[in-house]
XYZ file of C-alpha atoms in Angstrom:
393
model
C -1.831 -1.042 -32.067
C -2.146 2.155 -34.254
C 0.770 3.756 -35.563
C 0.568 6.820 -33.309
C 0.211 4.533 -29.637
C 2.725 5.195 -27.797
C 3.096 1.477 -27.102
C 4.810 -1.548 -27.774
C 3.865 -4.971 -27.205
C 6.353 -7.177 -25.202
C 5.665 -11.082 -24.994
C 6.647 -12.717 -21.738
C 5.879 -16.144 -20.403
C 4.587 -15.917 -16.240
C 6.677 -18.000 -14.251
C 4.507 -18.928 -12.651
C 1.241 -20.411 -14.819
C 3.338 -20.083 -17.840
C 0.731 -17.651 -19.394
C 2.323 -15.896 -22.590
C 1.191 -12.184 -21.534
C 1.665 -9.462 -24.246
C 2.518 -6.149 -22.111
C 2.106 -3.014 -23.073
C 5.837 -1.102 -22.901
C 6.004 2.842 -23.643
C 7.993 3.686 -26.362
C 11.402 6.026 -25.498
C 10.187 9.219 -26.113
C 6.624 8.955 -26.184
C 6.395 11.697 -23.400
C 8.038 14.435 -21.530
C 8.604 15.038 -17.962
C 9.457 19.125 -16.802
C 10.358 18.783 -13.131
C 10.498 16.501 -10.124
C 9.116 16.730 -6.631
C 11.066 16.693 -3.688
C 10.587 13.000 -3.311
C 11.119 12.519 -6.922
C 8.026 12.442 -8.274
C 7.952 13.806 -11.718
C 6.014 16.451 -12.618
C 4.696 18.823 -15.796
C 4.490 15.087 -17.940
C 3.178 15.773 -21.361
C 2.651 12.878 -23.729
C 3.409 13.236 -27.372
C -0.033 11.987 -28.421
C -2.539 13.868 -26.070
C -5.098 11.248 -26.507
C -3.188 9.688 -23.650
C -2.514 12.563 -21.622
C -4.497 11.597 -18.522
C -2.383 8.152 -18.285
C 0.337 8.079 -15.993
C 3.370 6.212 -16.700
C 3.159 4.216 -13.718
C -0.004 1.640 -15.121
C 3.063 0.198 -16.808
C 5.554 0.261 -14.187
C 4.318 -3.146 -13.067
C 3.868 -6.405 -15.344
C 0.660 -8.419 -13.929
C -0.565 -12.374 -15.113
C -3.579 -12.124 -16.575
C -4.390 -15.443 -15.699
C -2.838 -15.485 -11.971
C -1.690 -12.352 -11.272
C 1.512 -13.100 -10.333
C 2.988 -8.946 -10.506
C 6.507 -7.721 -10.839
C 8.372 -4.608 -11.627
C 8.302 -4.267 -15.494
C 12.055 -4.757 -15.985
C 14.723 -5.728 -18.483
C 15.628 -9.018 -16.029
C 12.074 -9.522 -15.777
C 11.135 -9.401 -19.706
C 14.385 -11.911 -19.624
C 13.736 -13.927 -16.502
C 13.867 -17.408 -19.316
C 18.015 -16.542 -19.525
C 18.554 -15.923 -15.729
C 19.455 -19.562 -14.489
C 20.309 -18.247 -10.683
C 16.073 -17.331 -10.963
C 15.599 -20.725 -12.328
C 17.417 -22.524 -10.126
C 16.728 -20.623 -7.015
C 13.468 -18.575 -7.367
C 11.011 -19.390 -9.345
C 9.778 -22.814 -7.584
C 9.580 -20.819 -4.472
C 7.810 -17.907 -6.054
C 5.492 -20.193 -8.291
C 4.417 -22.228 -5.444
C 3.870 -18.991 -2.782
C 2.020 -17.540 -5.274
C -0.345 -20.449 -5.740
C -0.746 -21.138 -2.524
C -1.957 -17.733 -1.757
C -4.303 -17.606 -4.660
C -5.778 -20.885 -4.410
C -6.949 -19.830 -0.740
C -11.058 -19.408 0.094
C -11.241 -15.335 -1.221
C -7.890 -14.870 -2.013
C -6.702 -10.929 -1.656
C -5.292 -11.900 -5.266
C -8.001 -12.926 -6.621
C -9.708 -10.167 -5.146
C -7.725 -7.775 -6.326
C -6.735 -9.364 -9.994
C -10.412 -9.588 -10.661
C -10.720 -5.768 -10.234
C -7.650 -4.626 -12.956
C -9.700 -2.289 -15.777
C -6.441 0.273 -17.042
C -9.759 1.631 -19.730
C -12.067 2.667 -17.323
C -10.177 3.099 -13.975
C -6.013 3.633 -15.169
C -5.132 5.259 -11.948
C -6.431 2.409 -9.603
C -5.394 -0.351 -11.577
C -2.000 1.321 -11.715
C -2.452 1.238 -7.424
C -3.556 -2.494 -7.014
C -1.049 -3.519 -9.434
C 1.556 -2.026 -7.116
C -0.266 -3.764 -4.504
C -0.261 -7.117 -5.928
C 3.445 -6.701 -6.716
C 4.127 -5.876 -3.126
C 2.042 -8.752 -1.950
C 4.219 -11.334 -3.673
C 7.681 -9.394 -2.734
C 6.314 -9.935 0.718
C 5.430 -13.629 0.900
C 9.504 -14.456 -0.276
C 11.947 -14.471 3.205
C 14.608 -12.678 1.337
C 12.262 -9.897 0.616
C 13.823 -6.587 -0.969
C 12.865 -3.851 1.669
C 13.918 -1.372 -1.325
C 12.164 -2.794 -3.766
C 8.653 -2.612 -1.227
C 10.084 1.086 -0.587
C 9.875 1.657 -3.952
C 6.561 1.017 -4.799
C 5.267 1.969 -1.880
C 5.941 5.643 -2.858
C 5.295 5.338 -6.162
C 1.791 4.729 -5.209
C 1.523 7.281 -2.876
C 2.730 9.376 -6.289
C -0.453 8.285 -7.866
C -2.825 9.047 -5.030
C -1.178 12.331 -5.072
C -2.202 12.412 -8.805
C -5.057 11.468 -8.124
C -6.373 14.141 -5.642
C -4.072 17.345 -7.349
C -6.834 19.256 -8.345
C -8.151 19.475 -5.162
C -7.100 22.153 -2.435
C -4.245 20.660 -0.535
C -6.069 21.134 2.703
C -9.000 19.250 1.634
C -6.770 16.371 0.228
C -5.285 16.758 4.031
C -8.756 16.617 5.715
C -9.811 13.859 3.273
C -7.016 11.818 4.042
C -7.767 11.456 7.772
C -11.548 10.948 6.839
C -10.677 7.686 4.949
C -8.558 6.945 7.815
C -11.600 7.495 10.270
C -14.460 5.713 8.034
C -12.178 2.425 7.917
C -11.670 2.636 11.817
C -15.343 3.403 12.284
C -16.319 0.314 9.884
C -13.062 -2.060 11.981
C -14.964 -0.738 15.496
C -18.105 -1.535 14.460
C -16.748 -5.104 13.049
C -15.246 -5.686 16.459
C -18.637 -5.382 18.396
C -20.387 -7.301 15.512
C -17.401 -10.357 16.607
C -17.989 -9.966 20.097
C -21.692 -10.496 19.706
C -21.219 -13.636 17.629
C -18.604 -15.033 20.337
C -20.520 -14.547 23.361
C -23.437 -16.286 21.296
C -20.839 -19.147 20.790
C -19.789 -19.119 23.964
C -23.528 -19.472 25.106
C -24.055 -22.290 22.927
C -20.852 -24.183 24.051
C -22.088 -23.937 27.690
C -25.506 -25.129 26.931
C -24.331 -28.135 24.800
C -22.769 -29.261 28.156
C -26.232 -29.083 29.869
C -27.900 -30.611 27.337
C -25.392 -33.629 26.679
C -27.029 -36.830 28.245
C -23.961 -38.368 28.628
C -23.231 -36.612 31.590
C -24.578 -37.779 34.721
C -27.470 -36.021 36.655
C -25.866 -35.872 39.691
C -22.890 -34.003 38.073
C -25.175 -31.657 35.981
C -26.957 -30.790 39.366
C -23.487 -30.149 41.012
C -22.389 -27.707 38.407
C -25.759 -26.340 37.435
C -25.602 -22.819 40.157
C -22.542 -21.756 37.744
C -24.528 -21.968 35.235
C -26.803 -19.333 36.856
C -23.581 -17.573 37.309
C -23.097 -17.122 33.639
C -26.215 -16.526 32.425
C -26.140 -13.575 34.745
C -22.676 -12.253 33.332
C -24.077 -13.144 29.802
C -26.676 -10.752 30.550
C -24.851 -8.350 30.983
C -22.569 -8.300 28.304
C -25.364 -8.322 25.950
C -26.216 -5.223 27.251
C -23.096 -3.840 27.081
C -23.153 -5.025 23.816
C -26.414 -3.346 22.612
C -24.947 -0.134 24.572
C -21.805 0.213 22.105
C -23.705 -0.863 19.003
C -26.160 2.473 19.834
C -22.715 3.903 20.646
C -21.622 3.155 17.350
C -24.531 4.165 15.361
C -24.163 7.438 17.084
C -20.386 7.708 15.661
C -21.323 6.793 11.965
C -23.984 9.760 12.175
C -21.425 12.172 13.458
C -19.262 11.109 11.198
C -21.729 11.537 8.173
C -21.771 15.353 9.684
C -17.929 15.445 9.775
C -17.556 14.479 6.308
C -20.616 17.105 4.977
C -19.154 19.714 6.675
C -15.603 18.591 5.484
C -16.302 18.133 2.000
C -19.860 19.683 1.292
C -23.344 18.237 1.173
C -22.991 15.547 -0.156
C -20.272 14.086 2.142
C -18.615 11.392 -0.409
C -15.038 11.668 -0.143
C -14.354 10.367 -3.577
C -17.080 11.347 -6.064
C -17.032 8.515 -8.729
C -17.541 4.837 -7.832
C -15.696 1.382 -8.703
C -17.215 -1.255 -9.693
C -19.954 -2.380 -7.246
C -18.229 0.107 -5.146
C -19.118 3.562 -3.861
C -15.582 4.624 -4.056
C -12.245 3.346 -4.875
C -11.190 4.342 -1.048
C -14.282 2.107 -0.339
C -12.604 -0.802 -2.161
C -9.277 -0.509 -0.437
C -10.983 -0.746 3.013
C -11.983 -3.832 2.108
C -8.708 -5.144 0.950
C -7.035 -4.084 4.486
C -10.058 -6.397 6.180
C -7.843 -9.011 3.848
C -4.508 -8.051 4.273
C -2.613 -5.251 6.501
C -0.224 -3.953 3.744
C -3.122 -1.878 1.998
C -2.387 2.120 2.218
C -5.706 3.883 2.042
C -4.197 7.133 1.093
C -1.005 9.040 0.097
C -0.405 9.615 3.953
C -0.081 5.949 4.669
C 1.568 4.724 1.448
C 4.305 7.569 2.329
C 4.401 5.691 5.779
C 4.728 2.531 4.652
C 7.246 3.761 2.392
C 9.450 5.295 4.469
C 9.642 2.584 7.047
C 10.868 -0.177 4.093
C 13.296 2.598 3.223
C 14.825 2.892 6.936
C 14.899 -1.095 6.857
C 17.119 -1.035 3.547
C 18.925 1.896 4.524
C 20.291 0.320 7.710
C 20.935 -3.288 5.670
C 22.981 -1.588 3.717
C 22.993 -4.400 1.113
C 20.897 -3.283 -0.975
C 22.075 0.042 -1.721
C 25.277 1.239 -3.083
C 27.648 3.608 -1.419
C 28.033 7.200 -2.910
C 25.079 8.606 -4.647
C 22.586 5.961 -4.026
C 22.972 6.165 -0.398
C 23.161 9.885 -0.567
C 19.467 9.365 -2.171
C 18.037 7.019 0.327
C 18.753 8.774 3.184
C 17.558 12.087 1.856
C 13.946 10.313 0.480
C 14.044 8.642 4.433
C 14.096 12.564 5.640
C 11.885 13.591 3.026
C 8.913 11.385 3.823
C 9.615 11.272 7.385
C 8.847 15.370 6.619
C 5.758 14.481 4.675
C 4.461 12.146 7.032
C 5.109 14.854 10.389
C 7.777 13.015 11.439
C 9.767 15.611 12.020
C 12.865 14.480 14.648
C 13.582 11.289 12.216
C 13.354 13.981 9.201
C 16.067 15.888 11.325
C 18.460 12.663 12.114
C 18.125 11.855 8.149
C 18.433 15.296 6.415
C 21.808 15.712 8.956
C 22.941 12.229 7.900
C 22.089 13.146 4.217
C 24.368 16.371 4.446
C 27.049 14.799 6.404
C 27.622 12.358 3.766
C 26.819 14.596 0.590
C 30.047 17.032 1.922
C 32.037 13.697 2.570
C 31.429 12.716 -0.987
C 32.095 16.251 -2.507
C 35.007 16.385 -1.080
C 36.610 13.036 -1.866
C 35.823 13.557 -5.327
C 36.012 17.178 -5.578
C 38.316 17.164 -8.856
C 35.378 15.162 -10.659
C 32.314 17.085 -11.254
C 30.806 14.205 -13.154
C 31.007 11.953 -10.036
C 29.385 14.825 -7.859
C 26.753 16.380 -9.787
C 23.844 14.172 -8.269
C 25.567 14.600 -5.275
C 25.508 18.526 -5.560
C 21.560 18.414 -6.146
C 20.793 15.977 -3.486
C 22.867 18.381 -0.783
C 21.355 21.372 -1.809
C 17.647 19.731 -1.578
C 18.734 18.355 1.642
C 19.786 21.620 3.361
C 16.673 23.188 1.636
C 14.268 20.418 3.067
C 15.664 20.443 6.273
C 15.161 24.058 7.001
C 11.258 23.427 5.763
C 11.373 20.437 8.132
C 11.981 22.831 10.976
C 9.719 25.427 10.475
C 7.120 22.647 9.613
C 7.826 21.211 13.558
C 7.884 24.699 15.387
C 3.691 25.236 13.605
């Protein structure tokens, strides 16, 4: 570490391989943050070194195993997990052996994923699949923290935002439902490619029974005219078959056109590659062939967001009355905005302005207890009215 990083290093054992990792931490201080976007993402950062300007602060948001990958939210209780006996006692065997289990699999979405962590070269994706990873083993636990997958659900929608800001927002709006298309496009055509290979198998299974000489003649010439039968359906579904793959071929081309006109000639969506990939977007398709929880863009991270949100919001156990509540039902009608859905937005901006005058007034001789309070109405009423005109375009 040179004297100007803006890092720390922070030793702590995994629980779960018992790796000693050294993390990086940010120093207090070590940057500046101007504003805050209506869902709280922080804006106008400027680091106090500005070699590291184009890092985000999220790459450190999450601690990841460099031998396992076992991921967690970079936290005090976390850097201290060794003095927590209820985690000792309670957790860790169950986490340590979920974990294991998942990575010792035939291609594990782990390993997959763990093997593809470069902060140098690619800080904004490895800042994305560390979230990933971390939501991954929050989700394999039965007590699960819905606010906790919240969370860092929209804190990587944050960085895909980042990601794509210099870009018009109407071509990060068109690109967004072109990744969505390409990975439908590539699950279609994976669908017909499976139905080929299980009428084959099917085939196959009814010719073994023909060709077995352990049953009798007599029977074989009994049940040989439905054999006839299928070979004539058979037929035909590999024709139907062949029809959708043309079919499909035929999408993929107009799709090709969609995405030149879209986004110019040369029709990539994302310009720069990863790894043996063409694009990082490219990558991430792959991971949701693995495992459903992968957003592909800051649409669906926003939607998987809000949805883990609602779930904690209605548990209730999770969050706190007064201000914290105030804030989770406001980021519920915030992203339900975002995401154009606009009468949940409604239900959840009203709830959020109910309850922000309820709380004013209880505590209306305490400004320090209604401050946050005061903000969070006044967004509220503001985002609602954008909300509205929003659902009348």
């Amino acid at each position: 570490m040179t004297p100007e990083s803006p890092f720390f290093l922070a030793k702590v054992e995994c629980p779960v391989c018992k790796t000693v990792n050294e993390f990086e931490t940010i120093k207090v201080g070590a940057y500046t943050e101007s504003d805050r976007d209506t869902d709280f993402c922080p804006t106008g950062r400027v680091w106090r070194n500005p070699r590291y300007q184009a890092y985000n602060p999220l790459l450190y948001f999450t601690a990841t195993c460099t031998s396992c990958f076992y991921s967690r939210e970079f936290t005090r209780e976390f850097k201290d997990w060794k003095n927590d006996s209820y985690f000792k006692t309670y957790r860790q065997k169950i986490i340590k052996d979920l974990h294991l289990n998942l990575l010792s699999e035939p291609e594990s979405i782990v390993r997959f994923i763990g093997d593809k962590l470069d902060a140098k070269r690619y800080p904004n994706e490895t800042a994305i699949l560390k979230l990933i990873l971390a939501i991954i083993d929050e989700s394999l636990l039965d007590n699960r923290s819905d606010l906790d997958l919240g969370r860092f659900y929209l804190r990587i929608a944050w960085l895909f935002r980042e990601m794509e800001q210099a870009e018009p927002p109407d071509h990060q709006t068109v690109k967004g439902y072109l990744i969505e298309i390409d990975s439908l496009v590539d699950k279609f055509r994976g669908s017909i490619e499976n139905a080929r290979l299980n009428l084959t198998g099917l085939e196959q299974a009814l010719g073994r029974q023909f060709d077995d000489e352990s049953v009798a003649p007599e029977l074989k010439s009994i049940l040989f005219p439905f054999k006839d039968k299928y070979d004539v359906e058979f037929q035909s579904l590999r024709e139907m078959i062949q029809v959708l793959e043309g079919k499909i071929d035929s999408l993929e081309t107009i799709n090709e056109e969609h995405k030149k006109t879209a986004l110019g000639s040369s029709g990539e969506i994302i310009a720069s590659g990863f790894f043996d990939h063409r694009t990082f977007y490219e990558f991430l398709s792959k991971l949701c062939q693995k495992w459903d929880g992968v957003p592909q863009s800051e649409r669906a991270a926003l939607e998987y967001a809000v949805n883990y949100y609602k779930k904690a919001f209605r548990d209730g156990r999770a969050i706190s009355e007064g201000n914290q509540q105030l804030q989770a039902s406001y980021l519920i009608a915030e992203l339900s905005r975002r995401v154009e859905q606009y009468e949940q937005a409604k239900e959840y901006f009203n709830t959020t302005i109910r309850d922000g005058q309820e709380l004013i007034y209880r505590n209306k001789g305490d400004r320090s207890k209604t401050a946050l309070a005061r903000k969070i109405l006044e967004l509220a009423i503001e985002q609602a009215r954008t909300s509205m005109a929003e659902a009348k375009v």
